[in-house]
Coordinates of C-alpha atoms in Angstrom, one line a residue:
M1117 CA 6.2 -16.9 23.6
S1118 CA 6.5 -13.9 24.9
I1119 CA 4.9 -11.3 22.0
I1120 CA 7.1 -7.9 22.6
P1121 CA 5.1 -5.0 22.2
F1122 CA 5.0 -3.6 18.6
S1123 CA 6.2 0.2 19.5
V1124 CA 9.4 1.4 19.7
L1125 CA 8.7 2.5 22.8
H1126 CA 10.3 -1.2 23.7
R1127 CA 12.8 -0.9 20.8
T1128 CA 15.6 -2.7 22.7
K1129 CA 14.2 -5.5 23.1
P1130 CA 13.6 -6.8 19.4
L1131 CA 17.1 -5.1 19.1
E1132 CA 18.0 -7.8 21.9
K1133 CA 16.3 -10.7 20.4
I1134 CA 17.6 -10.1 16.8
Q1135 CA 21.0 -10.9 18.1
N1136 CA 21.1 -13.5 20.1
T1137 CA 18.5 -15.5 18.0
I1138 CA 18.6 -18.5 15.1
F1139 CA 15.7 -17.6 13.1
D1140 CA 14.1 -19.9 10.7
L1141 CA 14.1 -17.3 8.3
V1142 CA 15.3 -13.1 8.0
I1143 CA 12.7 -11.2 5.6
I1144 CA 14.8 -8.2 4.0
G1145 CA 11.7 -5.6 3.2
G1146 CA 9.0 -5.1 5.1
G1147 CA 6.6 -3.9 2.4
I1148 CA 3.4 -5.5 1.9
T1149 CA 5.2 -8.5 0.1
G1150 CA 7.6 -9.1 2.9
A1151 CA 4.9 -8.1 5.7
G1152 CA 3.0 -11.1 3.9
I1153 CA 5.4 -13.5 4.2
A1154 CA 6.4 -12.7 7.6
L1155 CA 2.6 -14.0 8.8
E1156 CA 2.9 -16.7 6.5
A1157 CA 5.6 -17.8 8.0
A1158 CA 4.7 -16.9 11.8
S1159 CA 1.3 -18.4 11.6
R1160 CA 2.7 -22.0 10.6
G1161 CA 5.3 -21.7 13.4
L1162 CA 8.6 -20.5 11.7
T1163 CA 10.9 -18.1 14.5
V1164 CA 10.8 -15.0 12.0
C1165 CA 12.8 -11.9 12.2
L1166 CA 11.9 -9.2 9.2
I1167 CA 13.4 -5.8 9.2
E1168 CA 13.0 -2.7 7.1
K1169 CA 15.4 0.2 5.9
N1170 CA 13.1 2.6 6.5
D1171 CA 9.6 2.7 7.9
F1172 CA 7.0 0.2 6.8
A1173 CA 5.5 0.7 2.8
S1174 CA 7.6 3.2 2.3
G1175 CA 8.1 2.6 -1.1
T1176 CA 6.3 1.1 -3.4
S1177 CA 4.2 0.0 -1.1
N1178 CA 2.5 3.0 -0.6
K1179 CA 2.4 4.2 -3.6
S1180 CA 0.2 1.9 -6.1
T1181 CA -3.6 2.7 -6.9
K1182 CA -4.9 1.6 -3.6
L1183 CA -7.3 -0.9 -5.4
I1184 CA -6.8 -4.8 -4.9
H1185 CA -7.9 -5.7 -8.4
G1186 CA -8.7 -8.5 -10.4
G1187 CA -6.3 -7.5 -13.5
L1188 CA -10.0 -6.5 -16.0
R1189 CA -6.6 -5.0 -18.1
Y1190 CA -4.6 -8.4 -18.1
L1191 CA -7.6 -10.1 -19.8
K1192 CA -6.1 -8.4 -22.9
Q1193 CA -2.8 -10.2 -22.0
F1194 CA -4.3 -13.6 -21.6
E1195 CA -3.1 -13.4 -18.0
I1196 CA -6.4 -15.8 -17.3
G1197 CA -4.5 -16.9 -14.5
L1198 CA -3.0 -13.4 -12.6
V1199 CA -6.4 -12.0 -13.3
H1200 CA -8.3 -15.7 -11.0
E1201 CA -5.8 -15.3 -8.2
S1202 CA -6.1 -11.8 -8.2
G1203 CA -10.4 -12.5 -8.0
T1204 CA -10.3 -15.2 -5.4
E1205 CA -8.0 -12.8 -3.2
R1206 CA -10.1 -9.8 -3.1
A1207 CA -13.0 -11.8 -1.6
I1208 CA -10.5 -12.7 0.8
L1209 CA -9.0 -10.2 0.9
N1210 CA -12.5 -7.9 1.8
T1211 CA -13.8 -10.8 4.0
L1212 CA -10.5 -10.5 6.8
A1213 CA -10.7 -6.6 6.5
P1214 CA -14.2 -5.7 5.5
H1215 CA -13.3 -1.4 7.2
L1216 CA -10.1 -1.7 4.4
V1217 CA -10.7 -3.7 1.4
V1218 CA -14.3 -2.1 0.6
P1219 CA -16.7 -2.5 -2.8
E1220 CA -15.7 0.3 -5.3
K1221 CA -18.3 0.4 -7.4
M1222 CA -16.3 0.7 -11.4
L1223 CA -17.8 2.1 -15.0
L1224 CA -16.4 1.3 -18.0
P1225 CA -17.3 4.6 -20.2
L1226 CA -17.0 3.0 -23.8
I1227 CA -16.9 5.9 -26.5
E1228 CA -16.2 6.1 -30.2
G1229 CA -12.6 5.2 -30.9
G1230 CA -11.7 3.7 -27.8
S1231 CA -10.5 0.2 -27.0
Y1232 CA -13.3 -1.2 -26.4
G1233 CA -16.1 -2.0 -27.6
K1234 CA -19.4 -2.9 -26.7
T1235 CA -19.3 -6.5 -27.5
L1236 CA -15.7 -7.2 -25.8
T1237 CA -16.6 -5.8 -23.0
S1238 CA -19.4 -7.2 -22.3
L1239 CA -17.9 -10.7 -23.3
G1240 CA -14.3 -9.4 -21.4
L1241 CA -16.4 -8.1 -18.2
M1242 CA -18.1 -11.8 -18.4
V1243 CA -15.2 -13.6 -18.7
Y1244 CA -13.8 -11.1 -15.9
D1245 CA -17.0 -11.9 -13.6
F1246 CA -16.6 -16.0 -13.9
L1247 CA -12.6 -16.3 -13.1
A1248 CA -12.8 -13.3 -10.6
D1249 CA -15.8 -15.9 -9.6
V1250 CA -18.1 -12.6 -8.1
N1251 CA -20.9 -12.9 -6.1
D1252 CA -24.2 -12.3 -8.5
D1253 CA -24.5 -8.3 -6.5
D1254 CA -21.1 -7.2 -7.5
K1255 CA -21.5 -9.0 -11.2
R1256 CA -20.9 -6.6 -14.5
K1257 CA -23.8 -4.9 -16.2
M1258 CA -24.0 -3.1 -19.1
L1259 CA -25.2 -0.5 -19.6
D1260 CA -26.9 2.2 -23.1
K1261 CA -25.7 5.9 -22.8
H1262 CA -28.5 7.0 -20.5
K1263 CA -28.7 5.6 -18.4
T1264 CA -24.6 5.2 -18.6
L1265 CA -24.8 9.8 -18.4
K1266 CA -26.9 8.8 -15.3
K1267 CA -24.0 7.3 -13.4
E1268 CA -21.9 9.3 -14.2
P1269 CA -23.2 13.2 -15.9
L1270 CA -20.1 14.5 -16.2
L1271 CA -18.8 12.3 -19.3
D1272 CA -18.4 13.7 -22.9
D1273 CA -21.7 12.7 -24.1
Q1274 CA -20.7 13.6 -27.7
F1275 CA -18.4 10.4 -28.2
L1276 CA -20.0 7.6 -25.2
L1277 CA -22.0 5.2 -27.0
G1278 CA -22.6 3.5 -23.4
G1279 CA -20.9 1.9 -20.4
G1280 CA -19.7 -1.3 -18.6
Y1281 CA -20.5 -1.9 -14.6
Y1282 CA -18.6 -3.4 -12.7
T1283 CA -17.0 -4.0 -8.9
E1284 CA -13.3 -3.9 -7.9
Y1285 CA -12.4 -3.1 -4.5
R1286 CA -10.4 -0.3 -2.7
T1287 CA -8.0 0.0 0.3
D1288 CA -5.1 1.5 2.0
D1289 CA -2.1 -0.4 0.8
A1290 CA 0.1 1.5 3.6
R1291 CA -2.6 1.1 6.3
L1292 CA -3.1 -2.8 4.4
T1293 CA 0.3 -3.2 5.0
I1294 CA 0.8 -2.0 8.8
E1295 CA -1.8 -4.4 10.1
I1296 CA -0.7 -8.2 8.1
L1297 CA 2.6 -6.9 10.2
K1298 CA 1.0 -6.5 13.6
Q1299 CA -0.6 -9.6 12.7
A1300 CA 2.9 -11.4 12.3
A1301 CA 3.9 -9.3 15.6
G1302 CA 1.4 -11.3 17.2
F1303 CA 2.4 -14.5 15.8
G1304 CA 6.1 -14.3 17.4
A1305 CA 8.3 -12.5 14.4
T1306 CA 10.7 -9.9 15.1
I1307 CA 9.9 -6.9 12.9
I1308 CA 11.2 -3.7 13.6
N1309 CA 12.0 -0.8 10.8
Y1310 CA 14.8 1.6 10.3
C1311 CA 17.7 -1.1 10.6
E1312 CA 19.2 -1.3 7.1
M1313 CA 20.6 -4.3 6.1
T1314 CA 24.4 -3.6 4.8
S1315 CA 26.1 -7.0 4.1
F1316 CA 25.9 -10.3 3.4
N1317 CA 28.3 -12.4 5.4
Y1318 CA 29.6 -16.1 4.2
T1319 CA 30.6 -19.4 5.0
D1320 CA 31.4 -22.0 2.1
S1321 CA 29.9 -19.3 -0.2
K1322 CA 26.5 -19.9 1.6
I1323 CA 25.0 -16.7 3.5
E1324 CA 26.0 -17.5 7.2
N1325 CA 25.0 -13.8 8.5
I1326 CA 24.3 -10.4 7.3
E1327 CA 25.1 -7.2 9.1
C1328 CA 23.2 -4.3 9.7
I1329 CA 22.5 -1.1 11.0
D1330 CA 20.4 0.6 13.7
Q1331 CA 19.8 4.2 11.7
N1332 CA 19.0 5.1 14.9
S1333 CA 21.1 4.3 17.2
K1334 CA 23.4 3.8 14.0
E1335 CA 24.7 0.5 15.6
R1336 CA 25.9 -2.4 13.7
I1337 CA 24.2 -5.6 14.6
I1338 CA 24.6 -8.9 13.1
I1339 CA 21.3 -11.0 12.3
K1340 CA 21.5 -15.0 11.9
A1341 CA 19.2 -17.3 10.3
A1342 CA 18.6 -20.5 8.3
N1343 CA 17.1 -18.6 5.2
Y1344 CA 17.6 -15.0 4.1
V1345 CA 14.3 -13.5 1.8
S1346 CA 14.6 -10.8 -0.3
A1347 CA 11.1 -8.9 -0.4
T1348 CA 12.7 -5.1 -1.4
G1349 CA 10.7 -4.4 -4.7
P1350 CA 12.5 -2.0 -6.5
W1351 CA 15.9 -2.5 -4.5
V1352 CA 15.7 -6.7 -5.2
D1353 CA 18.1 -5.9 -7.8
V1354 CA 20.6 -4.1 -5.7
I1355 CA 20.0 -6.5 -2.5
R1356 CA 21.2 -9.1 -6.2
K1357 CA 24.1 -7.3 -6.5
K1358 CA 25.0 -7.7 -2.4
D1359 CA 25.0 -11.3 -2.7
V1360 CA 27.0 -11.1 -6.1
S1361 CA 24.5 -13.3 -8.1
L1362 CA 23.0 -11.0 -10.3
D1363 CA 21.9 -12.5 -14.0
N1364 CA 20.4 -12.1 -16.5
K1365 CA 16.9 -12.3 -15.2
R1366 CA 16.0 -8.7 -14.2
L1367 CA 14.0 -6.2 -12.6
H1368 CA 12.1 -3.6 -15.5
L1369 CA 11.1 -0.4 -13.2
T1370 CA 8.2 1.1 -14.4
K1371 CA 7.4 4.6 -12.2
G1372 CA 3.4 5.1 -12.0
V1373 CA 1.9 8.7 -10.3
H1374 CA -1.5 9.7 -9.1
I1375 CA -3.1 13.0 -8.5
V1376 CA -5.7 14.5 -6.5
F1377 CA -8.1 17.2 -6.4
P1378 CA -10.3 18.4 -3.9
Y1379 CA -13.7 16.6 -4.5
E1380 CA -15.5 19.3 -5.7
K1381 CA -13.2 19.5 -8.8
L1382 CA -13.5 16.6 -9.5
P1383 CA -17.1 15.5 -8.7
I1384 CA -17.2 11.7 -9.9
K1385 CA -20.5 9.8 -8.4
Q1386 CA -18.3 6.6 -8.9
S1387 CA -14.6 5.8 -9.7
I1388 CA -14.4 5.5 -12.9
Y1389 CA -11.7 3.5 -15.5
F1390 CA -11.4 5.0 -18.4
D1391 CA -9.3 5.5 -21.5
V1392 CA -6.2 7.6 -22.7
D1393 CA -5.7 8.8 -26.5
D1394 CA -2.5 7.0 -25.9
G1395 CA -4.3 2.8 -25.5
R1396 CA -3.6 3.2 -21.4
M1397 CA -6.7 3.6 -19.1
V1398 CA -6.5 5.0 -16.1
F1399 CA -8.9 5.9 -12.6
A1400 CA -10.4 8.2 -11.1
I1401 CA -11.2 7.4 -7.6
P1402 CA -13.2 9.5 -5.6
R1403 CA -12.0 9.4 -1.6
G1404 CA -12.9 10.8 1.1
K1405 CA -12.6 14.7 0.2
T1406 CA -10.9 14.6 -2.8
T1407 CA -11.0 12.1 -5.5
Y1408 CA -7.4 10.7 -6.9
V1409 CA -6.5 9.8 -10.6
G1410 CA -4.0 7.9 -11.8
T1411 CA -1.9 6.2 -12.6
T1412 CA 1.4 6.4 -16.1
D1413 CA 3.9 3.6 -16.8
T1414 CA 6.6 5.1 -17.6
N1415 CA 10.2 3.3 -17.8
Y1416 CA 12.4 4.3 -15.2
S1417 CA 16.3 4.6 -13.8
G1418 CA 16.6 7.2 -11.8
N1419 CA 17.1 7.4 -8.2
L1420 CA 15.2 4.7 -6.1
N1421 CA 15.2 6.6 -3.0
H1422 CA 13.4 9.8 -4.5
V1423 CA 11.2 9.2 -7.1
V1424 CA 9.8 12.4 -7.8
T1425 CA 6.1 13.8 -10.2
T1426 CA 7.2 16.1 -13.6
M1427 CA 5.4 18.4 -14.9
A1428 CA 5.1 15.8 -17.8
D1429 CA 3.3 13.2 -15.6
V1430 CA 1.1 16.0 -14.9
D1431 CA 0.0 16.7 -18.4
Y1432 CA -0.5 13.5 -19.2
L1433 CA -3.2 12.8 -16.7
L1434 CA -4.5 16.3 -17.1
N1435 CA -5.0 15.5 -20.5
A1436 CA -6.7 12.1 -19.9
I1437 CA -9.7 14.1 -17.3
N1438 CA -10.3 16.4 -19.0
V1439 CA -11.0 14.7 -22.6
M1440 CA -13.0 12.4 -20.4
F1441 CA -14.4 15.3 -18.6
P1442 CA -14.9 18.0 -20.3
S1443 CA -17.1 20.3 -18.2
V1444 CA -14.4 20.1 -15.5
K1445 CA -11.5 22.1 -16.7
L1446 CA -8.7 21.4 -14.6
T1447 CA -5.5 22.6 -14.6
V1448 CA -1.8 21.6 -12.8
D1449 CA -3.6 24.6 -10.0
D1450 CA -6.4 22.6 -9.5
V1451 CA -3.7 19.1 -8.3
E1452 CA -3.7 18.9 -4.9
S1453 CA -0.9 16.6 -3.6
N1454 CA 0.6 13.9 -5.9
W1455 CA 2.7 10.7 -6.2
A1456 CA 5.2 8.9 -8.0
G1457 CA 6.0 4.9 -6.7
L1458 CA 8.0 2.4 -8.7
R1459 CA 6.5 -1.1 -9.9
P1460 CA 9.8 -3.6 -9.5
L1461 CA 8.5 -5.8 -12.7
I1462 CA 10.7 -8.6 -14.7
H1463 CA 12.3 -7.4 -17.4
E1464 CA 10.8 -9.0 -20.7
D1465 CA 13.1 -8.2 -24.1
G1466 CA 11.0 -5.4 -26.4
K1467 CA 7.9 -4.7 -24.6
D1468 CA 6.5 -1.3 -23.5
P1469 CA 6.1 -0.6 -20.0
S1470 CA 2.2 -1.4 -19.9
E1471 CA 3.1 -4.2 -21.6
L1472 CA 4.8 -6.5 -19.6
S1473 CA 3.2 -8.9 -16.8
R1474 CA 2.5 -8.6 -13.1
K1475 CA 3.3 -12.2 -12.4
D1476 CA 6.0 -12.8 -9.5
E1477 CA 8.9 -14.4 -9.6
I1478 CA 11.1 -16.1 -7.5
F1479 CA 15.0 -16.2 -7.5
V1480 CA 17.2 -18.3 -5.3
S1481 CA 20.9 -17.7 -5.9
D1482 CA 23.5 -20.2 -5.1
S1483 CA 24.3 -18.8 -1.8
G1484 CA 21.0 -19.5 -0.4
L1485 CA 19.3 -15.9 -0.7
I1486 CA 15.9 -16.2 -2.2
S1487 CA 14.8 -13.3 -3.5
I1488 CA 10.7 -11.9 -5.1
A1489 CA 10.2 -9.5 -7.2
G1490 CA 7.5 -8.6 -9.4
G1491 CA 3.7 -9.5 -8.2
K1492 CA 0.8 -7.2 -7.4
L1493 CA -0.5 -5.7 -4.1
T1494 CA -3.0 -8.5 -4.5
G1495 CA -1.2 -11.3 -4.8
Y1496 CA 0.8 -10.5 -1.9
R1497 CA -0.6 -13.6 0.4
K1498 CA -0.3 -16.6 -3.2
M1499 CA 3.1 -14.3 -3.0
A1500 CA 3.9 -15.1 0.5
H1501 CA 2.7 -18.6 0.3
R1502 CA 5.2 -19.3 -3.1
V1503 CA 8.1 -18.1 -0.6
V1504 CA 7.5 -19.8 2.3
E1505 CA 7.1 -23.2 -0.1
T1506 CA 10.1 -22.5 -1.4
V1507 CA 11.8 -22.1 2.1
L1508 CA 10.1 -25.0 3.6
K1509 CA 12.3 -27.1 0.9
T1510 CA 15.3 -25.7 2.4
M1511 CA 14.4 -27.7 5.8
S1512 CA 14.5 -31.6 7.3
K1513 CA 11.8 -33.4 6.9
E1514 CA 11.7 -33.7 10.9
K1515 CA 11.8 -29.5 11.2
K1516 CA 8.9 -29.6 8.6
E1517 CA 6.8 -32.2 10.8
H1518 CA 6.3 -28.8 12.6
I1519 CA 4.7 -26.8 10.7
K1520 CA 1.5 -26.0 9.6
E1521 CA 0.0 -26.2 6.4
S1522 CA -1.4 -22.0 5.4
F1523 CA -4.5 -20.4 6.7
T1524 CA -3.8 -16.4 6.2
D1525 CA -7.1 -16.9 5.2
A1526 CA -8.7 -17.7 7.9
I1527 CA -6.3 -14.6 10.3
P1528 CA -8.9 -11.4 10.1
L1529 CA -6.0 -8.8 9.8
V1530 CA -7.7 -5.9 12.6
T1531 CA -8.2 -7.4 15.7
P1532 CA -10.7 -7.2 17.1
A1533 CA -12.2 -7.6 13.6
L1534 CA -15.2 -6.5 11.8
K1535 CA -16.9 -9.4 10.2
S1536 CA -18.9 -7.6 7.2
S1537 CA -19.3 -4.8 5.2
E1538 CA -23.2 -4.0 7.7
D1539 CA -20.8 -4.3 10.5
V1540 CA -18.5 -1.3 9.4
T1541 CA -21.9 0.7 8.3
L1542 CA -22.7 0.2 11.7
Y1543 CA -19.7 1.1 13.2
I1544 CA -19.3 4.2 11.7
N1545 CA -22.4 5.2 12.7
T1546 CA -21.7 4.0 15.9
I1547 CA -18.2 5.8 15.9
E1548 CA -20.0 9.3 14.3
K1549 CA -22.6 9.8 17.2
Q1550 CA -19.9 9.8 19.1
L1551 CA -18.1 12.1 17.4
A1552 CA -21.2 14.3 17.7
D1553 CA -21.0 13.8 21.5
F1554 CA -17.5 15.4 20.9
G1555 CA -18.4 17.5 19.3
I1556 CA -17.4 16.6 15.4
T1557 CA -20.4 16.6 12.8
D1558 CA -18.4 15.9 9.7
T1559 CA -19.0 12.7 8.7
F1560 CA -15.8 12.7 6.8
Y1561 CA -14.2 11.6 10.2
G1562 CA -15.9 8.9 11.4
S1563 CA -15.5 6.5 8.1
Y1564 CA -12.1 7.8 8.1
L1565 CA -11.0 6.7 12.0
C1566 CA -12.8 3.3 10.2
S1567 CA -11.5 2.8 7.7
T1568 CA -7.7 3.9 8.7
F1569 CA -8.3 2.1 12.3
G1570 CA -11.2 -0.5 12.0
K1571 CA -12.4 -0.9 15.3
N1572 CA -9.4 0.2 17.2
A1573 CA -10.8 3.7 16.1
D1574 CA -12.9 2.7 20.0
I1575 CA -9.5 3.0 21.2
I1576 CA -7.5 6.5 20.1
L1577 CA -12.1 7.8 21.7
E1578 CA -11.4 6.4 24.3
K1579 CA -7.5 7.8 24.8
A1580 CA -8.8 11.2 22.9
T1581 CA -11.4 12.0 25.8
T1582 CA -8.5 12.3 29.0
L1583 CA -6.7 14.9 26.0
S1584 CA -6.7 18.7 26.4
G1585 CA -7.5 21.2 23.6
K1586 CA -9.9 21.7 20.7
P1587 CA -11.7 18.4 20.0
N1588 CA -10.3 18.0 16.5
E1589 CA -6.3 18.7 17.9
R1590 CA -7.7 15.8 20.8
L1591 CA -8.3 13.0 18.4
V1592 CA -4.8 14.0 16.1
K1593 CA -3.0 13.4 19.8
A1594 CA -4.6 10.1 20.7
E1595 CA -4.2 8.9 16.9
L1596 CA -0.1 9.5 17.0
W1597 CA -0.7 8.3 21.2
Y1598 CA -2.2 5.3 19.2
C1599 CA 0.4 5.3 16.3
V1600 CA 3.5 5.3 18.8
H1601 CA 2.1 3.1 21.2
Y1602 CA 0.8 0.1 18.5
E1603 CA 1.5 0.6 15.5
M1604 CA 5.4 0.9 15.4
T1605 CA 5.8 5.5 14.8
N1606 CA 8.8 6.5 15.0
T1607 CA 8.9 9.9 12.6
L1608 CA 6.7 12.4 11.7
A1609 CA 6.5 10.6 8.2
D1610 CA 5.7 7.7 9.9
F1611 CA 2.4 9.1 11.4
F1612 CA 1.7 12.0 8.8
V1613 CA 2.5 9.5 5.3
R1614 CA 1.6 5.8 5.8
R1615 CA 0.1 5.6 9.2
T1616 CA -3.1 8.3 8.3
S1617 CA -2.4 8.9 4.5
S1618 CA -2.5 12.8 4.9
L1619 CA 0.2 14.2 2.7
Y1620 CA -2.3 12.6 0.2
F1621 CA -5.9 12.8 0.9
N1622 CA -5.6 15.3 4.3
I1623 CA -2.5 17.8 3.0
K1624 CA -4.1 21.0 4.5
S1625 CA -4.4 19.7 8.4
I1626 CA -0.5 18.9 8.3
S1627 CA 0.2 22.6 8.8
K1628 CA -2.5 22.5 11.5
H1629 CA -1.3 20.3 13.0
L1630 CA 2.2 19.8 13.0
D1631 CA 3.0 21.8 16.2
V1632 CA 1.2 19.4 18.0
V1633 CA 2.2 16.5 16.8
V1634 CA 6.0 17.4 17.1
K1635 CA 5.5 18.6 20.2
D1636 CA 4.2 15.2 21.3
M1637 CA 6.0 12.6 19.5
K1638 CA 9.6 14.9 21.5
Q1639 CA 8.1 13.8 24.6
Y1640 CA 7.9 10.5 23.6
F1641 CA 10.6 10.3 21.8
N1642 CA 13.4 12.3 24.0
W1643 CA 13.8 14.1 20.3
D1644 CA 16.5 17.0 21.1
A1645 CA 16.0 19.9 19.0
D1646 CA 18.4 18.5 16.6
R1647 CA 16.1 15.3 15.9
I1648 CA 13.0 17.8 14.9
T1649 CA 14.6 19.9 12.9
A1650 CA 15.9 17.2 10.8
E1651 CA 12.2 15.8 10.5
K1652 CA 10.9 19.0 10.0
D1653 CA 13.4 19.4 7.4
Q1654 CA 12.0 15.8 6.0
M1655 CA 8.3 16.6 6.2
Q1656 CA 9.2 19.7 3.9
Q1657 CA 11.1 17.6 1.2
L1658 CA 7.9 15.3 1.0
L1659 CA 5.8 18.4 1.8
Y1660 CA 6.9 20.2 -1.2
D1661 CA 7.7 16.9 -3.6
A1662 CA 3.6 16.3 -3.5
T1663 CA 2.9 19.9 -4.1
H1664 CA 5.0 20.5 -7.1
Y1665 CA 6.7 18.9 -10.5
Y1666 CA 10.2 18.4 -11.8
E1667 CA 11.3 19.2 -14.8
T1668 CA 13.0 15.5 -14.7
E1669 CA 13.8 12.7 -12.6
F1670 CA 16.4 12.6 -10.2

């Protein structure tokens, strides 16, 4: 089997292949759900094509709370199965990518009049540990007021009763998506971004093929397969309308906003999961040189392609922070960046946004279109399995005899793999020594390279030694080179937003390195003046959205 390099520099090859192959499965949508389906299907022996109209993880899958969590709050909704599945999955993902799915101690303060009392919290966390099959080191501890304040001195001691201390797992949702897609490509899946599905063609009321537009060349493409899956998140109903199969089962979109502060503005010692006045719960999570806080949960009916943060969103989160940590006195001027994303939940009459189930659901239309909606980042692997099993039901007995059993629980998400948290710590130490020799003593950079690229940071560091310029500039150029040659990077936004998360967690670095990145991308892709202007304009819009707040949604 010939594997096509996962690079836009080799784009003509997958474009030719998708027009000359009848696939077992075409997946529309390159977020975490589509990526998981591609890996599940390709690793089991199906021929797979995945297309994404923008960049991978450019929608919901880059705008979550960036936690692989067990869903403690779902116990209140008696979502026992969801908590059990989520807890089991996060342990598997930590094993498959210990640099990318990292244990994160979480403190749940107990306050007077709060949603959780001591007894309920203790019982809830005990049930949570059991359902999530938590190991002994990570099991919950109940803390008195003194020990809770020692863990987090910024808490308001006037109303504090104590705390619950347990473990969640932090990740980078966009990086997780891209690594899964790279592995799927390694199993032979044909994967391409900036290829938009525009319509279905039918024979005898069944989907015969799909028409697409290559966003780079504007050429029309026909793709044919035995099965078609829509894993398009908030766009699931849009695709179902194209298929004329939208029925009473429909999406209920809610918006979640996160705001980011320089760490010194909100210097919490570990992640906090705390009460808000309206009965919701909010996370505050330290990451690198920042602390981010979220999320909101409000109904959404605006523009799917331009989801923004409003002043009301920011006020809600600022109020929550200042009530829980009264000494920090944060204002809107302290916010460094933000992101707003959508949750494609399944509509249930009479329920508020935060009450809606996070369970996934599969819809199969008369035309053969399989759509999946709902679900959580944590459950992507199980969702993928359910979709592929649905696909297999359409296949002949002879065809299914050649399909392997699922084994994505044993496929490392990054090659070469780091095998444990201890491996990760040792590898970061190794990187930091190399960086010191390189003239960079900022310990943040070693952790960043490891958590972003895993052991492939070695390739980046080696490349940096061959480049000219100041140390930081050489490293950024080496990162870009790697992302272009190994990760299908096609635009400035691909690099600064989804490959490196700079827009959210290192926003000031973008202005420092923008010209250098533009210069190199011009060389890689032969950009003309119009393309450079368009790229810069798009980046400026993203920077504006990340640092400004609108009065209303679009």
